mmCIF file of C-alpha atoms in Angstrom:
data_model
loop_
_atom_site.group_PDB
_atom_site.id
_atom_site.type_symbol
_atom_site.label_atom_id
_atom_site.label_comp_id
_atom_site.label_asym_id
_atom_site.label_seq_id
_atom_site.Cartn_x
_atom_site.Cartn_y
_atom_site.Cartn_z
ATOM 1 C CA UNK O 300 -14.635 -101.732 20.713
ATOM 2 C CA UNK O 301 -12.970 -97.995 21.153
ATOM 3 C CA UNK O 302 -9.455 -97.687 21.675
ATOM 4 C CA UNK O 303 -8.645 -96.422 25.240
ATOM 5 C CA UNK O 304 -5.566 -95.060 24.086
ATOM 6 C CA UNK O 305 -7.189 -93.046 21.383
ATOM 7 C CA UNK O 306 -7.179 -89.148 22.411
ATOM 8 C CA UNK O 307 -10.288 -87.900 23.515
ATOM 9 C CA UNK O 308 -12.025 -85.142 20.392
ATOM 10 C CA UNK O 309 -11.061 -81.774 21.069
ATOM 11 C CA UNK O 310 -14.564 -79.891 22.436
ATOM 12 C CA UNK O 311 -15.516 -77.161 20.010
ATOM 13 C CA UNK O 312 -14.537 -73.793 21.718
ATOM 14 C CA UNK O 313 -17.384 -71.329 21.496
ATOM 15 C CA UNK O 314 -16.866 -68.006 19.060
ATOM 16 C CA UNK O 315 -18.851 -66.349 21.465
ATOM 17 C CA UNK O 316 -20.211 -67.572 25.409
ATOM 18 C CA UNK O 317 -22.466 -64.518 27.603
ATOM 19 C CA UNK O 318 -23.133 -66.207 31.285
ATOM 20 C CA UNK O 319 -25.314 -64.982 33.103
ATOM 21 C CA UNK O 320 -25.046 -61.061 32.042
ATOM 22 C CA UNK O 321 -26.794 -58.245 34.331
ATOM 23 C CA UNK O 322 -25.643 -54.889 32.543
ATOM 24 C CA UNK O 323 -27.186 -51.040 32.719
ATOM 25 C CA UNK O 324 -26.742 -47.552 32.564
ATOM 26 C CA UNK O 325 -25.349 -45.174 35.326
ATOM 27 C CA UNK O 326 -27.733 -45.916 38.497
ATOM 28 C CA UNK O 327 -30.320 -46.895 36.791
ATOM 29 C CA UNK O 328 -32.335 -50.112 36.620
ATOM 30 C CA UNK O 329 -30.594 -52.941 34.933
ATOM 31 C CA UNK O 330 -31.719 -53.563 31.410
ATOM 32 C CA UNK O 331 -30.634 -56.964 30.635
ATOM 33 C CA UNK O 332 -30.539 -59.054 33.625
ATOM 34 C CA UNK O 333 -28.832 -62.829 34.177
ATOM 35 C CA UNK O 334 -28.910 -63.403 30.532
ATOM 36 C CA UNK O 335 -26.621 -66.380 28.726
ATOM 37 C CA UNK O 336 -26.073 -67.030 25.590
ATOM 38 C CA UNK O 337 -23.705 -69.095 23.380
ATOM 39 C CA UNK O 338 -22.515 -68.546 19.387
ATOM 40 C CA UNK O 339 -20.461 -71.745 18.201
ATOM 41 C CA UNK O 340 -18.059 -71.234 16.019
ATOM 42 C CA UNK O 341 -19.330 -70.920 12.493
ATOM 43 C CA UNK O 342 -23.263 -70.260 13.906
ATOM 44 C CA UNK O 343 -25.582 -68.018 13.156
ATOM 45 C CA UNK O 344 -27.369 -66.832 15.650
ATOM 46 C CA UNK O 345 -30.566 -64.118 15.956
ATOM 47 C CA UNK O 346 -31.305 -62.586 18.515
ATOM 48 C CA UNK O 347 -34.993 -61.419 18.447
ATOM 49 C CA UNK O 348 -37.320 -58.635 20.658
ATOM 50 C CA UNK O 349 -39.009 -55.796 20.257
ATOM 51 C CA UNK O 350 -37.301 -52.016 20.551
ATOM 52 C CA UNK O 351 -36.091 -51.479 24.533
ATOM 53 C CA UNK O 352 -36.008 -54.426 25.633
ATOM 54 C CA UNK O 353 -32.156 -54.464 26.081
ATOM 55 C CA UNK O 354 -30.717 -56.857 23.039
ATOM 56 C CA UNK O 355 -28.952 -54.007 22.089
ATOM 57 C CA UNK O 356 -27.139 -53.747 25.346
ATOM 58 C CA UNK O 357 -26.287 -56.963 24.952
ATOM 59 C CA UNK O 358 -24.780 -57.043 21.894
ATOM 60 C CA UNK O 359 -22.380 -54.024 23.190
ATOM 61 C CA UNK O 360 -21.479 -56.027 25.819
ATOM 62 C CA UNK O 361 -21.011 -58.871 23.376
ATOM 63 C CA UNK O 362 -18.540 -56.237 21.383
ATOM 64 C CA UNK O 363 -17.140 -55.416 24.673
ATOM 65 C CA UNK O 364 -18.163 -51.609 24.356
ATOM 66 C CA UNK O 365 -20.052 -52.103 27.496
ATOM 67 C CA UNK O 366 -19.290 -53.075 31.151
ATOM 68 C CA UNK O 367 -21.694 -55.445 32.278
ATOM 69 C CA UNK O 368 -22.740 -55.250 36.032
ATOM 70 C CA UNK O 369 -22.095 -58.539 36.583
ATOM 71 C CA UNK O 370 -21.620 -61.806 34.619
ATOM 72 C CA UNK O 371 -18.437 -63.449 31.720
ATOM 73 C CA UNK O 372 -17.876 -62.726 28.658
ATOM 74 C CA UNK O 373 -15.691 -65.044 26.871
ATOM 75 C CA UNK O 374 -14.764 -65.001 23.155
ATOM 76 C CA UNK O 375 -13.230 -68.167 21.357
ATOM 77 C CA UNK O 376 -12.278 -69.302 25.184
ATOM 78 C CA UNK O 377 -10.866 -66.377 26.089
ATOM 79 C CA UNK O 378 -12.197 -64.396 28.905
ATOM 80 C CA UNK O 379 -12.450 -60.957 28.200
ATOM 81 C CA UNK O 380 -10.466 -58.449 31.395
ATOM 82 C CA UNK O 381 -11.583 -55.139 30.201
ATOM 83 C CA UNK O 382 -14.176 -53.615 28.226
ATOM 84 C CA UNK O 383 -13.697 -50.821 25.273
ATOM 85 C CA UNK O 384 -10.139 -49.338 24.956
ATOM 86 C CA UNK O 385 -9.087 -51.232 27.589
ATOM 87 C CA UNK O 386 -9.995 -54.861 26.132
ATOM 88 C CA UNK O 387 -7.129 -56.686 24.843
ATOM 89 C CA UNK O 388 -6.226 -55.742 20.934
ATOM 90 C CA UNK O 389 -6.587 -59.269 20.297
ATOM 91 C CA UNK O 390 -10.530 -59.611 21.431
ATOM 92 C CA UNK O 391 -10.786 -56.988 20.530
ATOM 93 C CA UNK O 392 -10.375 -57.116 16.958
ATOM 94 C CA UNK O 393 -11.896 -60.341 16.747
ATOM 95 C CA UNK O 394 -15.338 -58.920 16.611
ATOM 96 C CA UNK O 395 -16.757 -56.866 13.929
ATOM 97 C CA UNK O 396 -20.137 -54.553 14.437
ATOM 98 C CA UNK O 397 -23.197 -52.758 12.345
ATOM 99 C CA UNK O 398 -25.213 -50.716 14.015
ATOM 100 C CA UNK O 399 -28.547 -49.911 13.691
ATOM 101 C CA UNK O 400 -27.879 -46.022 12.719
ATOM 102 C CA UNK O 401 -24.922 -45.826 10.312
ATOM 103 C CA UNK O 402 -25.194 -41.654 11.038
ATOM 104 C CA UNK O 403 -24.280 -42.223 14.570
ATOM 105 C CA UNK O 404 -21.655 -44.761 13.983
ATOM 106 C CA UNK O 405 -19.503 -42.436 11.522
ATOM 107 C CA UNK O 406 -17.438 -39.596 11.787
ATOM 108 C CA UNK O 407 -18.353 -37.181 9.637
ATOM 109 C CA UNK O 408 -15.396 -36.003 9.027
ATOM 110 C CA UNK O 409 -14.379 -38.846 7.475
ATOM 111 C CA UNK O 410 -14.207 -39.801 3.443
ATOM 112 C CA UNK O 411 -16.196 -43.377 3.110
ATOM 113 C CA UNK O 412 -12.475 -44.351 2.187
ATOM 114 C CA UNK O 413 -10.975 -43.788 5.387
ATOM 115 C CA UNK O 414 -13.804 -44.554 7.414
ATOM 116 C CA UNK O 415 -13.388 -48.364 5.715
ATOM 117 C CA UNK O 416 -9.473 -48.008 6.590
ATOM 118 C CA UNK O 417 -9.782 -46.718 9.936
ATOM 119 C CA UNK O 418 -9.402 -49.783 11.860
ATOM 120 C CA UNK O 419 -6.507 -50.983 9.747
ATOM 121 C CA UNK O 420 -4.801 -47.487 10.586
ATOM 122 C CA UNK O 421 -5.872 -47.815 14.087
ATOM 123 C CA UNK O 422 -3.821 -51.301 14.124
ATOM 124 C CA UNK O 423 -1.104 -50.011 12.025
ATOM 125 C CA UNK O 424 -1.545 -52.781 9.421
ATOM 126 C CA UNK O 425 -1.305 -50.290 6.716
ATOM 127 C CA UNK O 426 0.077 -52.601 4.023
ATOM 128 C CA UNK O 427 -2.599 -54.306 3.190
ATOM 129 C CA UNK O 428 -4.833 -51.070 3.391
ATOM 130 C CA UNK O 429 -5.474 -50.146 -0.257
ATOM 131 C CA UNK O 430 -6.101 -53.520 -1.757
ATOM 132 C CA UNK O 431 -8.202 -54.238 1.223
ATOM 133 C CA UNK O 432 -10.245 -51.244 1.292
ATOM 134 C CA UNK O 433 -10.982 -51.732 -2.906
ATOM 135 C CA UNK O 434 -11.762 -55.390 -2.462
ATOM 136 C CA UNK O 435 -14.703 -54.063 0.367
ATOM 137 C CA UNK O 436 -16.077 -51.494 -1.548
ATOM 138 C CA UNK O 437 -16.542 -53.314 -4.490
ATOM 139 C CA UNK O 438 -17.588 -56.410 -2.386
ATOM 140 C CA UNK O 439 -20.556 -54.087 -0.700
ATOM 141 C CA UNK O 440 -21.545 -52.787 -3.780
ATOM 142 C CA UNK O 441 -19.642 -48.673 -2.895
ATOM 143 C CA UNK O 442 -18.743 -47.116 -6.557
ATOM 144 C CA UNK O 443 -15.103 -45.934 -6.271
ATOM 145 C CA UNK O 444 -16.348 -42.189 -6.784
ATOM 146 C CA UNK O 445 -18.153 -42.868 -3.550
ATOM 147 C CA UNK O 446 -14.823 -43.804 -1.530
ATOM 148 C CA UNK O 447 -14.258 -39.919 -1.658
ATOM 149 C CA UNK O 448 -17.206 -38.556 -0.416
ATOM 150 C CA UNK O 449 -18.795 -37.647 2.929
ATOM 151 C CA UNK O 450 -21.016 -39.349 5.072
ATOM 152 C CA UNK O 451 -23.390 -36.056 4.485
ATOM 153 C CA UNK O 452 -23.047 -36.485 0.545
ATOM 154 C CA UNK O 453 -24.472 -40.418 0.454
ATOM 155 C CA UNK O 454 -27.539 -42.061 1.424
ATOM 156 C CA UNK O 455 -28.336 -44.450 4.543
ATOM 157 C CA UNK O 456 -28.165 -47.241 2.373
ATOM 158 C CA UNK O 457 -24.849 -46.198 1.196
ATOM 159 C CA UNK O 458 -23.274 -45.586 4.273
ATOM 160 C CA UNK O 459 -24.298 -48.592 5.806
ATOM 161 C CA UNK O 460 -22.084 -50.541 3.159
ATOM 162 C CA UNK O 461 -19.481 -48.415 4.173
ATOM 163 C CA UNK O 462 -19.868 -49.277 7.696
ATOM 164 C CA UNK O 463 -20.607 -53.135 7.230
ATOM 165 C CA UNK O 464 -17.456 -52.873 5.106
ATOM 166 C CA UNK O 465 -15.034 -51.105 7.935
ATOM 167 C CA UNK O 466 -17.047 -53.765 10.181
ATOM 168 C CA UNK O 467 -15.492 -56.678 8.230
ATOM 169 C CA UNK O 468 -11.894 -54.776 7.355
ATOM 170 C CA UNK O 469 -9.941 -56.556 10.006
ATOM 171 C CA UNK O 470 -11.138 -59.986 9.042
ATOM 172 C CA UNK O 471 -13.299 -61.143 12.469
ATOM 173 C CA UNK O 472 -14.152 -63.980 13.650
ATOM 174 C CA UNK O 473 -17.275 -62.538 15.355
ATOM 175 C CA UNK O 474 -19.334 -60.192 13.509
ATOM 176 C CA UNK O 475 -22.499 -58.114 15.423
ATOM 177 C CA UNK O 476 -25.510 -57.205 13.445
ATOM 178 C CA UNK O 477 -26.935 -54.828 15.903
ATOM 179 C CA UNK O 478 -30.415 -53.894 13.763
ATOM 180 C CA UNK O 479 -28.418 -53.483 10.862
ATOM 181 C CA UNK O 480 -31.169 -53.240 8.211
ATOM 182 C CA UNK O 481 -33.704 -51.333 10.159
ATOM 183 C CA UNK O 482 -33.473 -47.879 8.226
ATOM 184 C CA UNK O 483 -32.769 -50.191 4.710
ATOM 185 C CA UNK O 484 -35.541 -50.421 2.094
ATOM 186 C CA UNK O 485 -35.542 -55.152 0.806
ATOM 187 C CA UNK O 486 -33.307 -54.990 -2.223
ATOM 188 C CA UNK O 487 -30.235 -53.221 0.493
ATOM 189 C CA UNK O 488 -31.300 -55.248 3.208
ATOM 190 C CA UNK O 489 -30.718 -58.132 0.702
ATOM 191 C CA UNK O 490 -27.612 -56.644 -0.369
ATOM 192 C CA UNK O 491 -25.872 -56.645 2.652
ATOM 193 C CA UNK O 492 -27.359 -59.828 3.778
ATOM 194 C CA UNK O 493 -25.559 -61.416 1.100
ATOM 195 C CA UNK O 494 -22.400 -59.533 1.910
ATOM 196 C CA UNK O 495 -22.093 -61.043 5.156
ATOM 197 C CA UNK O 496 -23.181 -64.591 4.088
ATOM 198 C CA UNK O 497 -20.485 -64.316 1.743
ATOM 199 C CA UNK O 498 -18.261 -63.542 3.934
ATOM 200 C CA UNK O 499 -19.279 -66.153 6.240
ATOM 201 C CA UNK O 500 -18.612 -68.514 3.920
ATOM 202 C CA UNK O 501 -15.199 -67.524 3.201
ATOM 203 C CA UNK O 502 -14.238 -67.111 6.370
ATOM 204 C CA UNK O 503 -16.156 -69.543 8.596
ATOM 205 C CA UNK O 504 -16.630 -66.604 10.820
ATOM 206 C CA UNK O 505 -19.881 -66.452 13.613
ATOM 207 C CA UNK O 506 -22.652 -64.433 13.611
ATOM 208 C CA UNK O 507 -25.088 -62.776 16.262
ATOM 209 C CA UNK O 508 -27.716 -60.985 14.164
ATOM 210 C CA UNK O 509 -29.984 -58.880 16.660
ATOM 211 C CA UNK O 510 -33.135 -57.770 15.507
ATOM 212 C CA UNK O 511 -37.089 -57.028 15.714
ATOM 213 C CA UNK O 512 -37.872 -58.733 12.294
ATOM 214 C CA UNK O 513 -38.397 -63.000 12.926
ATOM 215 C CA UNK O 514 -39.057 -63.662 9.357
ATOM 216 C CA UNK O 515 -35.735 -61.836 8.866
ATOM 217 C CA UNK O 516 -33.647 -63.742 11.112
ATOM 218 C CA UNK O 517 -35.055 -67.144 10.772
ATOM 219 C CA UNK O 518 -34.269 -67.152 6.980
ATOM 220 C CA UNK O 519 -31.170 -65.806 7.777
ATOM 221 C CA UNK O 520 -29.979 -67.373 10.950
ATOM 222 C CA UNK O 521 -29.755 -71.336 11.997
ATOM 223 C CA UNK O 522 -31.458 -70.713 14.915
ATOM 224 C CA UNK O 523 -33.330 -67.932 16.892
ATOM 225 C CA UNK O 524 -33.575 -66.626 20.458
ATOM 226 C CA UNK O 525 -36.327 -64.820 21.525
ATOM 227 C CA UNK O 526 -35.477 -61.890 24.431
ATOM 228 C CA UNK O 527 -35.617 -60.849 26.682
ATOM 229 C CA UNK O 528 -36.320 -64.292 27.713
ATOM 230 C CA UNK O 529 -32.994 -66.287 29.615
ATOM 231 C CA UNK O 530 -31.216 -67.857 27.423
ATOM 232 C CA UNK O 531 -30.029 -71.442 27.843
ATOM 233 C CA UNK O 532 -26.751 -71.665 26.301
ATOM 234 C CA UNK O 533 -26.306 -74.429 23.599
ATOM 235 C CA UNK O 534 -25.140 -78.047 24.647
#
């Protein structure tokens, strides 16, 4: 017989909880409309569909780099009150993200050493910058003669480590594959598939893996959704 006195087990807070998302561009048509979806903590999750279809928009608004129309975002419980520079430092830096095009997501101005370090300068937790930035580099496979080159002076594959890397520099809970392998030839793709698994296991950290590639994500995910479908959230 259970003791009535016994507390009651604390419910499992969600790493990541969409409800019922509507979110566009400018006055155009929504692209993702009334869409849920629900990461536990520690899950992997894929997100599947074919280019356009909005999963991409999604995941942004997952990141909180995009407003949605309408609709919650919450991440580990917390709701989030603003969206880009204007969500709270600590959402914000909960969630890591790859993007699909590693050119468009780094400055070119930028060394592959700083663009790792960037978010650590851009939080001021410069202490643990050097040691962190080495233990990345070598953890994604980046030479240290590569650290001090351009974007311009590597390859795709290259710079994608170096962005999967700055993705993972402030230690996130949450961590956004947006197409992350697209562009990346099956021994890279490996690579950094490892990379995060690793880092998954270290860290017990979530993941929402979005993607056009089902053999992909269901060997790498423990379940997948299919979009643009709606999307129960778990139980």
């Amino acid at each position: 017989m259970s003791d009535p006195t016994a507390p009651t087990p604390a419910v499992p807070v969600p790493a990541l909880d969409l409800t019922a998302i509507t979110a566009g561009y400018e006055r155009r048509p929504p692209v993702v409309r009334d869409i849920s979806l629900r990461v536990a903590e520690g899950e992997a999750v894929g997100l599947l569909g074919p280019s356009g279809c909005g999963k991409s928009t999604l995941a942004r608004v997952a990141a909180l780099l995009h407003r949605p129309r309408s609709g919650t975002v919450h991440l580990a419980g917390q709701p989030a009150t603003g969206f880009r520079h204007r969500a709270p430092r600590a959402l914000r830096t909960r969630v890591g993200v790859v993007f699909q095009q590693p050119r468009q997501a780094a400055d070119p101005r930028l060394t592959l050493h700083d663009l790792i370090a960037e978010p650590l300068r851009a939080t001021a937790d410069t202490a643990a910058l050097p040691d962190r930035v080495a233990a990345l580099a070598d953890a994604t496979g980046l030479g240290a003669e590569l650290l001090h080159r351009h974007p311009h002076q590597v390859s795709d594959g290259q710079l994608q480590r170096a962005c999967l890397a700055r993705a993972l520099v402030l230690r996130p809970a949450l961590l956004i594959c947006d197409e992350m392998t697209a562009m990346l030839d099956a021994s890279t793709t490996a690579a950094l598939v490892a990379v995060v698994e690793d880092y998954r296991r270290e860290t017990g950290a979530a993941l929402l893996a979005v993607g056009h590639d089902r053999v992909l994500l269901r060997r790498w995910c423990d379940r997948v959704e299919d979009f643009p479908l709606p999307l129960t959230p778990a139980a």
